[in-house]
PDB file of C-alpha atoms in Angstrom:
ATOM      1  CA  ASP A   1      -0.125  -0.057   0.158  1.00 57.00           C
ATOM      2  CA  ALA A   2       1.872   2.925  -1.399  1.00 64.00           C
ATOM      3  CA  GLY A   3      -0.665   5.537   0.691  1.00 89.00           C
ATOM      4  CA  ILE A   4      -2.002   6.833  -2.390  1.00 96.00           C
ATOM      5  CA  THR A   5      -6.118   7.766  -2.080  1.00 97.00           C
ATOM      6  CA  GLN A   6      -8.078   9.492  -4.063  1.00 98.00           C
ATOM      7  CA  SER A   7     -11.418  11.157  -4.191  1.00 97.00           C
ATOM      8  CA  PRO A   8     -14.082  11.197  -5.415  1.00 98.00           C
ATOM      9  CA  ARG A   9     -13.899   7.517  -6.450  1.00 97.00           C
ATOM     10  CA  HIS A  10     -17.240   7.617  -8.673  1.00 97.00           C
ATOM     11  CA  LYS A  11     -18.715  11.169 -10.204  1.00 97.00           C
ATOM     12  CA  VAL A  12     -21.694  11.587 -12.588  1.00 98.00           C
ATOM     13  CA  THR A  13     -21.497  15.366 -13.948  1.00 97.00           C
ATOM     14  CA  GLU A  14     -23.480  17.010 -16.699  1.00 97.00           C
ATOM     15  CA  THR A  15     -21.361  18.758 -19.730  1.00 97.00           C
ATOM     16  CA  GLY A  16     -20.142  22.165 -19.571  1.00 97.00           C
ATOM     17  CA  THR A  17     -19.437  21.883 -15.641  1.00 96.00           C
ATOM     18  CA  PRO A  18     -16.234  22.143 -13.827  1.00 96.00           C
ATOM     19  CA  VAL A  19     -14.952  18.923 -11.958  1.00 97.00           C
ATOM     20  CA  THR A  20     -12.093  18.463  -9.805  1.00 98.00           C
ATOM     21  CA  LEU A  21      -9.889  15.357  -9.208  1.00 98.00           C
ATOM     22  CA  ARG A  22      -8.077  15.056  -5.920  1.00 98.00           C
ATOM     23  CA  CYS A  23      -5.100  12.497  -5.339  1.00 98.00           C
ATOM     24  CA  HIS A  24      -3.946  12.565  -1.514  1.00 98.00           C
ATOM     25  CA  GLN A  25      -0.596  10.449  -0.816  1.00 96.00           C
ATOM     26  CA  THR A  26       1.029  10.018   2.912  1.00 94.00           C
ATOM     27  CA  GLU A  27       4.660   9.435   1.689  1.00 88.00           C
ATOM     28  CA  ASN A  28       6.232  12.643   1.080  1.00 89.00           C
ATOM     29  CA  HIS A  29       6.926  10.965  -2.926  1.00 92.00           C
ATOM     30  CA  ARG A  30       8.245  13.735  -5.193  1.00 92.00           C
ATOM     31  CA  TYR A  31       6.896  12.537  -8.526  1.00 94.00           C
ATOM     32  CA  MET A  32       3.024  12.685  -9.458  1.00 96.00           C
ATOM     33  CA  TYR A  33       1.090  11.850 -12.198  1.00 97.00           C
ATOM     34  CA  TRP A  34      -2.499  11.876 -13.199  1.00 98.00           C
ATOM     35  CA  TYR A  35      -3.752   9.362 -16.001  1.00 98.00           C
ATOM     36  CA  ARG A  36      -6.749   8.208 -17.728  1.00 98.00           C
ATOM     37  CA  GLN A  37      -7.182   4.785 -19.264  1.00 97.00           C
ATOM     38  CA  ASP A  38      -9.935   4.196 -21.805  1.00 95.00           C
ATOM     39  CA  PRO A  39     -11.386   0.666 -23.567  1.00 87.00           C
ATOM     40  CA  GLY A  40      -8.871  -0.119 -25.691  1.00 81.00           C
ATOM     41  CA  HIS A  41      -6.032   2.347 -24.930  1.00 85.00           C
ATOM     42  CA  GLY A  42      -3.246   1.948 -22.654  1.00 86.00           C
ATOM     43  CA  LEU A  43      -2.537   4.564 -19.792  1.00 94.00           C
ATOM     44  CA  ARG A  44      -2.294   8.104 -21.000  1.00 96.00           C
ATOM     45  CA  LEU A  45      -0.227  10.918 -19.406  1.00 96.00           C
ATOM     46  CA  ILE A  46      -2.337  13.831 -18.694  1.00 97.00           C
ATOM     47  CA  HIS A  47       0.120  16.054 -16.674  1.00 97.00           C
ATOM     48  CA  TYR A  48       2.492  15.390 -14.034  1.00 96.00           C
ATOM     49  CA  SER A  49       4.329  17.012 -10.790  1.00 96.00           C
ATOM     50  CA  TYR A  50       7.857  16.772 -10.263  1.00 93.00           C
ATOM     51  CA  GLY A  51       7.377  18.825  -7.145  1.00 92.00           C
ATOM     52  CA  VAL A  52       5.343  21.495  -5.468  1.00 94.00           C
ATOM     53  CA  LYS A  53       4.053  24.082  -7.708  1.00 93.00           C
ATOM     54  CA  ASP A  54       6.216  22.119 -10.555  1.00 95.00           C
ATOM     55  CA  THR A  55       4.237  20.609 -13.031  1.00 96.00           C
ATOM     56  CA  ASP A  56       4.083  19.477 -16.913  1.00 95.00           C
ATOM     57  CA  LYS A  57       2.138  18.376 -19.516  1.00 96.00           C
ATOM     58  CA  GLY A  58       1.740  14.688 -20.874  1.00 94.00           C
ATOM     59  CA  GLU A  59       0.447  13.656 -24.376  1.00 91.00           C
ATOM     60  CA  VAL A  60      -3.004  14.424 -23.651  1.00 95.00           C
ATOM     61  CA  SER A  61      -3.089  17.542 -21.471  1.00 96.00           C
ATOM     62  CA  ASP A  62      -5.862  19.621 -23.616  1.00 96.00           C
ATOM     63  CA  GLY A  63      -8.968  20.415 -21.371  1.00 96.00           C
ATOM     64  CA  TYR A  64      -6.813  19.645 -18.535  1.00 98.00           C
ATOM     65  CA  SER A  65      -5.294  21.507 -15.333  1.00 97.00           C
ATOM     66  CA  VAL A  66      -3.716  20.450 -12.502  1.00 98.00           C
ATOM     67  CA  SER A  67      -2.325  22.470  -8.824  1.00 97.00           C
ATOM     68  CA  ARG A  68       0.001  21.015  -6.488  1.00 97.00           C
ATOM     69  CA  SER A  69       0.594  23.268  -3.342  1.00 96.00           C
ATOM     70  CA  LYS A  70       1.348  20.860  -1.325  1.00 95.00           C
ATOM     71  CA  THR A  71       3.698  18.340  -1.090  1.00 95.00           C
ATOM     72  CA  GLU A  72       0.814  15.568  -0.609  1.00 96.00           C
ATOM     73  CA  ASP A  73      -1.928  16.929  -2.954  1.00 97.00           C
ATOM     74  CA  PHE A  74      -2.222  17.070  -6.924  1.00 98.00           C
ATOM     75  CA  LEU A  75      -5.407  17.911  -8.164  1.00 98.00           C
ATOM     76  CA  LEU A  76      -6.876  17.725 -11.536  1.00 98.00           C
ATOM     77  CA  THR A  77      -9.363  19.978 -12.904  1.00 98.00           C
ATOM     78  CA  LEU A  78     -11.511  20.162 -15.765  1.00 97.00           C
ATOM     79  CA  GLU A  79     -12.613  23.497 -16.601  1.00 93.00           C
ATOM     80  CA  SER A  80     -15.808  22.412 -18.844  1.00 96.00           C
ATOM     81  CA  ALA A  81     -15.844  18.818 -19.076  1.00 97.00           C
ATOM     82  CA  THR A  82     -16.982  16.875 -22.077  1.00 97.00           C
ATOM     83  CA  SER A  83     -18.202  13.614 -22.819  1.00 97.00           C
ATOM     84  CA  SER A  84     -14.387  12.335 -24.519  1.00 96.00           C
ATOM     85  CA  GLN A  85     -13.264  13.348 -21.007  1.00 98.00           C
ATOM     86  CA  THR A  86     -15.506  10.391 -19.188  1.00 97.00           C
ATOM     87  CA  SER A  87     -13.029   7.555 -18.438  1.00 98.00           C
ATOM     88  CA  VAL A  88     -11.291   6.149 -15.506  1.00 98.00           C
ATOM     89  CA  TYR A  89      -8.553   8.807 -13.831  1.00 98.00           C
ATOM     90  CA  PHE A  90      -5.953   7.383 -11.836  1.00 98.00           C
ATOM     91  CA  CYS A  91      -3.542   8.859 -10.086  1.00 98.00           C
ATOM     92  CA  ALA A  92       0.276   7.150  -9.315  1.00 97.00           C
ATOM     93  CA  ILE A  93       3.099   8.492  -7.490  1.00 95.00           C
ATOM     94  CA  SER A  94       6.842   7.652  -7.071  1.00 92.00           C
ATOM     95  CA  GLU A  95       9.968   8.690  -5.526  1.00 84.00           C
ATOM     96  CA  GLY A  96      11.955  10.131  -8.658  1.00 77.00           C
ATOM     97  CA  GLN A  97      12.111   9.769 -12.367  1.00 72.00           C
ATOM     98  CA  GLY A  98      15.380   7.724 -12.369  1.00 70.00           C
ATOM     99  CA  GLU A  99      16.052   4.497 -14.050  1.00 64.00           C
ATOM    100  CA  THR A 100      14.039   2.428 -11.151  1.00 67.00           C
ATOM    101  CA  ASP A 101      11.563   4.526  -9.539  1.00 85.00           C
ATOM    102  CA  THR A 102       8.390   2.470  -9.886  1.00 92.00           C
ATOM    103  CA  GLN A 103       5.165   3.897 -10.365  1.00 95.00           C
ATOM    104  CA  TYR A 104       2.808   2.994  -7.513  1.00 95.00           C
ATOM    105  CA  PHE A 105      -1.226   3.461  -7.884  1.00 97.00           C
ATOM    106  CA  GLY A 106      -4.158   5.126  -6.683  1.00 97.00           C
ATOM    107  CA  PRO A 107      -7.761   3.159  -6.722  1.00 97.00           C
ATOM    108  CA  GLY A 108      -9.201   5.367  -9.231  1.00 97.00           C
ATOM    109  CA  THR A 109     -12.069   7.890  -9.820  1.00 98.00           C
ATOM    110  CA  ARG A 110     -14.684   6.741 -12.300  1.00 97.00           C
ATOM    111  CA  LEU A 111     -16.079   9.759 -14.050  1.00 98.00           C
ATOM    112  CA  THR A 112     -18.862   9.978 -16.440  1.00 98.00           C
ATOM    113  CA  VAL A 113     -19.498  13.277 -18.458  1.00 97.00           C
ATOM    114  CA  LEU A 114     -23.409  13.439 -19.690  1.00 96.00           C
TER     115      LEU A 114
ATOM    116  CA  GLY B   1       6.766   7.530 -32.959  1.00 73.00           C
ATOM    117  CA  GLN B   2       6.513   5.358 -30.095  1.00 84.00           C
ATOM    118  CA  ASN B   3       4.631   1.953 -30.618  1.00 90.00           C
ATOM    119  CA  ILE B   4       3.795  -1.188 -28.221  1.00 94.00           C
ATOM    120  CA  ASP B   5       2.812  -4.098 -28.908  1.00 95.00           C
ATOM    121  CA  GLN B   6       0.742  -7.010 -27.449  1.00 96.00           C
ATOM    122  CA  PRO B   7      -1.774  -9.430 -27.337  1.00 97.00           C
ATOM    123  CA  THR B   8      -5.303  -8.027 -26.951  1.00 96.00           C
ATOM    124  CA  GLU B   9      -6.589 -11.362 -25.298  1.00 97.00           C
ATOM    125  CA  MET B  10      -5.316 -14.946 -24.178  1.00 98.00           C
ATOM    126  CA  THR B  11      -6.414 -17.873 -22.776  1.00 98.00           C
ATOM    127  CA  ALA B  12      -4.695 -20.585 -20.502  1.00 98.00           C
ATOM    128  CA  THR B  13      -5.324 -23.444 -18.284  1.00 97.00           C
ATOM    129  CA  GLU B  14      -5.239 -23.664 -14.764  1.00 97.00           C
ATOM    130  CA  GLY B  15      -1.610 -24.965 -13.237  1.00 97.00           C
ATOM    131  CA  ALA B  16      -0.404 -24.339 -16.708  1.00 98.00           C
ATOM    132  CA  ILE B  17       2.490 -21.769 -18.072  1.00 98.00           C
ATOM    133  CA  VAL B  18       1.765 -19.053 -20.388  1.00 98.00           C
ATOM    134  CA  GLN B  19       3.849 -16.436 -22.061  1.00 98.00           C
ATOM    135  CA  ILE B  20       2.551 -12.517 -22.947  1.00 98.00           C
ATOM    136  CA  ASN B  21       4.846 -11.039 -25.486  1.00 98.00           C
ATOM    137  CA  CYS B  22       6.033  -7.557 -25.759  1.00 98.00           C
ATOM    138  CA  THR B  23       6.979  -5.684 -28.331  1.00 97.00           C
ATOM    139  CA  TYR B  24       7.832  -2.047 -28.118  1.00 97.00           C
ATOM    140  CA  GLN B  25       9.778   0.998 -30.074  1.00 96.00           C
ATOM    141  CA  THR B  26      10.715   4.525 -27.932  1.00 94.00           C
ATOM    142  CA  SER B  27      12.474   7.320 -27.864  1.00 92.00           C
ATOM    143  CA  GLY B  28      15.783   6.054 -25.945  1.00 93.00           C
ATOM    144  CA  PHE B  29      15.000   3.244 -23.760  1.00 93.00           C
ATOM    145  CA  ASN B  30      15.317   3.488 -19.750  1.00 92.00           C
ATOM    146  CA  GLY B  31      13.442  -0.032 -18.860  1.00 94.00           C
ATOM    147  CA  LEU B  32      10.965  -2.101 -18.618  1.00 96.00           C
ATOM    148  CA  PHE B  33       7.738  -2.300 -16.766  1.00 96.00           C
ATOM    149  CA  TRP B  34       5.014  -4.878 -16.165  1.00 97.00           C
ATOM    150  CA  TYR B  35       2.050  -4.443 -14.572  1.00 97.00           C
ATOM    151  CA  GLN B  36      -1.480  -6.010 -13.303  1.00 98.00           C
ATOM    152  CA  GLN B  37      -4.570  -4.902 -13.722  1.00 97.00           C
ATOM    153  CA  HIS B  38      -7.491  -7.113 -11.905  1.00 97.00           C
ATOM    154  CA  ALA B  39     -10.652  -5.798 -13.687  1.00 95.00           C
ATOM    155  CA  GLY B  40     -11.900  -2.185 -12.095  1.00 94.00           C
ATOM    156  CA  GLU B  41      -8.585  -2.231  -9.919  1.00 96.00           C
ATOM    157  CA  ALA B  42      -5.251  -0.403 -10.134  1.00 97.00           C
ATOM    158  CA  PRO B  43      -2.635  -1.217 -12.277  1.00 97.00           C
ATOM    159  CA  THR B  44      -0.137  -3.035  -9.216  1.00 97.00           C
ATOM    160  CA  PHE B  45       4.149  -3.120 -10.188  1.00 95.00           C
ATOM    161  CA  LEU B  46       5.057  -7.153 -10.666  1.00 96.00           C
ATOM    162  CA  SER B  47       8.726  -6.305 -12.797  1.00 95.00           C
ATOM    163  CA  TYR B  48      11.398  -4.213 -13.901  1.00 94.00           C
ATOM    164  CA  ASN B  49      13.929  -5.076 -16.635  1.00 95.00           C
ATOM    165  CA  VAL B  50      16.238  -2.564 -17.557  1.00 93.00           C
ATOM    166  CA  LEU B  51      19.481  -5.521 -18.665  1.00 95.00           C
ATOM    167  CA  ASP B  52      18.393  -8.165 -20.868  1.00 97.00           C
ATOM    168  CA  GLY B  53      18.278 -11.360 -19.643  1.00 97.00           C
ATOM    169  CA  LEU B  54      15.348 -13.114 -17.428  1.00 97.00           C
ATOM    170  CA  GLU B  55      14.508 -11.771 -14.071  1.00 94.00           C
ATOM    171  CA  GLU B  56      12.577 -14.616 -11.600  1.00 94.00           C
ATOM    172  CA  LYS B  57      10.030 -12.863  -9.192  1.00 91.00           C
ATOM    173  CA  GLY B  58       8.542 -16.666  -7.934  1.00 94.00           C
ATOM    174  CA  ARG B  59       5.858 -18.255 -10.116  1.00 97.00           C
ATOM    175  CA  PHE B  60       6.271 -14.804 -12.461  1.00 97.00           C
ATOM    176  CA  SER B  61       9.457 -14.215 -14.598  1.00 97.00           C
ATOM    177  CA  SER B  62      10.392 -11.216 -16.970  1.00 98.00           C
ATOM    178  CA  PHE B  63      12.854 -11.144 -19.730  1.00 98.00           C
ATOM    179  CA  LEU B  64      13.834  -8.176 -21.982  1.00 98.00           C
ATOM    180  CA  SER B  65      15.373  -7.996 -25.263  1.00 98.00           C
ATOM    181  CA  ARG B  66      17.095  -4.557 -25.905  1.00 96.00           C
ATOM    182  CA  SER B  67      18.265  -5.116 -29.254  1.00 96.00           C
ATOM    183  CA  LYS B  68      15.119  -6.899 -30.436  1.00 96.00           C
ATOM    184  CA  GLY B  69      12.480  -4.184 -28.530  1.00 97.00           C
ATOM    185  CA  TYR B  70      11.091  -7.314 -27.080  1.00 97.00           C
ATOM    186  CA  SER B  71      10.169  -8.602 -23.973  1.00 98.00           C
ATOM    187  CA  TYR B  72       8.015 -11.280 -22.192  1.00 98.00           C
ATOM    188  CA  LEU B  73       6.263 -12.160 -18.724  1.00 98.00           C
ATOM    189  CA  LEU B  74       6.143 -15.584 -18.104  1.00 98.00           C
ATOM    190  CA  LEU B  75       3.967 -16.620 -16.058  1.00 98.00           C
ATOM    191  CA  LYS B  76       4.078 -20.352 -14.109  1.00 97.00           C
ATOM    192  CA  GLU B  77       1.656 -22.898 -12.504  1.00 98.00           C
ATOM    193  CA  LEU B  78      -1.181 -20.198 -13.141  1.00 98.00           C
ATOM    194  CA  GLN B  79      -3.819 -19.834 -10.276  1.00 98.00           C
ATOM    195  CA  MET B  80      -7.910 -18.651 -11.167  1.00 97.00           C
ATOM    196  CA  LYS B  81      -6.318 -15.235  -9.749  1.00 97.00           C
ATOM    197  CA  ASP B  82      -3.577 -14.753 -12.419  1.00 98.00           C
ATOM    198  CA  SER B  83      -7.260 -13.602 -14.397  1.00 98.00           C
ATOM    199  CA  ALA B  84      -6.004 -10.045 -15.079  1.00 98.00           C
ATOM    200  CA  SER B  85      -4.866  -7.398 -17.376  1.00 97.00           C
ATOM    201  CA  TYR B  86      -1.126  -7.457 -17.959  1.00 98.00           C
ATOM    202  CA  LEU B  87       0.099  -4.120 -18.908  1.00 97.00           C
ATOM    203  CA  CYS B  88       3.540  -3.386 -20.421  1.00 96.00           C
ATOM    204  CA  ALA B  89       5.153   0.094 -20.408  1.00 96.00           C
ATOM    205  CA  PRO B  90       8.473   0.345 -21.240  1.00 96.00           C
ATOM    206  CA  MET B  91      10.343   3.911 -19.821  1.00 93.00           C
ATOM    207  CA  ASP B  92      11.333   6.403 -22.821  1.00 92.00           C
ATOM    208  CA  SER B  93      14.508   8.667 -22.628  1.00 91.00           C
ATOM    209  CA  ASN B  94      12.251  11.457 -20.324  1.00 88.00           C
ATOM    210  CA  TYR B  95      11.235   8.595 -18.245  1.00 88.00           C
ATOM    211  CA  GLN B  96       7.978   8.467 -19.410  1.00 90.00           C
ATOM    212  CA  LEU B  97       6.243   5.141 -19.119  1.00 93.00           C
ATOM    213  CA  ILE B  98       4.521   4.421 -22.860  1.00 93.00           C
ATOM    214  CA  TRP B  99       1.621   2.346 -21.910  1.00 94.00           C
ATOM    215  CA  GLY B 100       0.629  -0.788 -24.142  1.00 88.00           C
ATOM    216  CA  ALA B 101      -3.130  -1.308 -24.561  1.00 92.00           C
ATOM    217  CA  GLY B 102      -2.360  -4.804 -22.396  1.00 95.00           C
ATOM    218  CA  THR B 103      -3.172  -8.242 -23.034  1.00 97.00           C
ATOM    219  CA  LYS B 104      -6.126  -9.876 -21.280  1.00 97.00           C
ATOM    220  CA  LEU B 105      -5.498 -13.083 -19.960  1.00 98.00           C
ATOM    221  CA  ILE B 106      -8.202 -15.822 -19.177  1.00 98.00           C
ATOM    222  CA  ILE B 107      -7.694 -18.775 -17.230  1.00 98.00           C
ATOM    223  CA  LYS B 108     -10.156 -21.131 -17.814  1.00 96.00           C
ATOM    224  CA  PRO B 109     -10.405 -24.487 -14.712  1.00 95.00           C
TER     225      PRO B 109
END
């Protein structure tokens, strides 16, 4: 157990509404990641963070923003949700980004945008 | 471009051995991870290879050939609980994991 929680675990929302997902870790890991997982696709990186206030884009960052004001929390915001953002969202953490820094995943958030 | 290729689905019998193959093309290479993901759950780490050869960890082994861009995960003495998806993820030159769509393994009694 890598001490990662995600909230909410399930959410149904309507197109055009803002949504914020939270990832919380208890072990002070430096790196945190947001992925989405859709049927037929591998995990796709949305954004990641390498420290407080230090974030960078992944391959599918359009329509998403992130913030990390504390080491333990990494927030993912959908400014105006669309149906194409219906997905399962996973947060992950790692100690570093070197060769042997394994990523450990939170339990996921299932988001449905109607 | 970067690409991962794994079989979509495989079926095996309880107690048998199964090999799940993964071929990859990445911009640079910093090792390859295998994860297991049960339906409705998060991926969990299984193995990491950075040098060529076989790494054994109990019933699971993972092999890497960097020159061929090839890895496999070998599962022995299959149990019903091994029914899951297995995700291959090489790490590129920017230390980003490139994820395959995964192989769904079905174990039959």
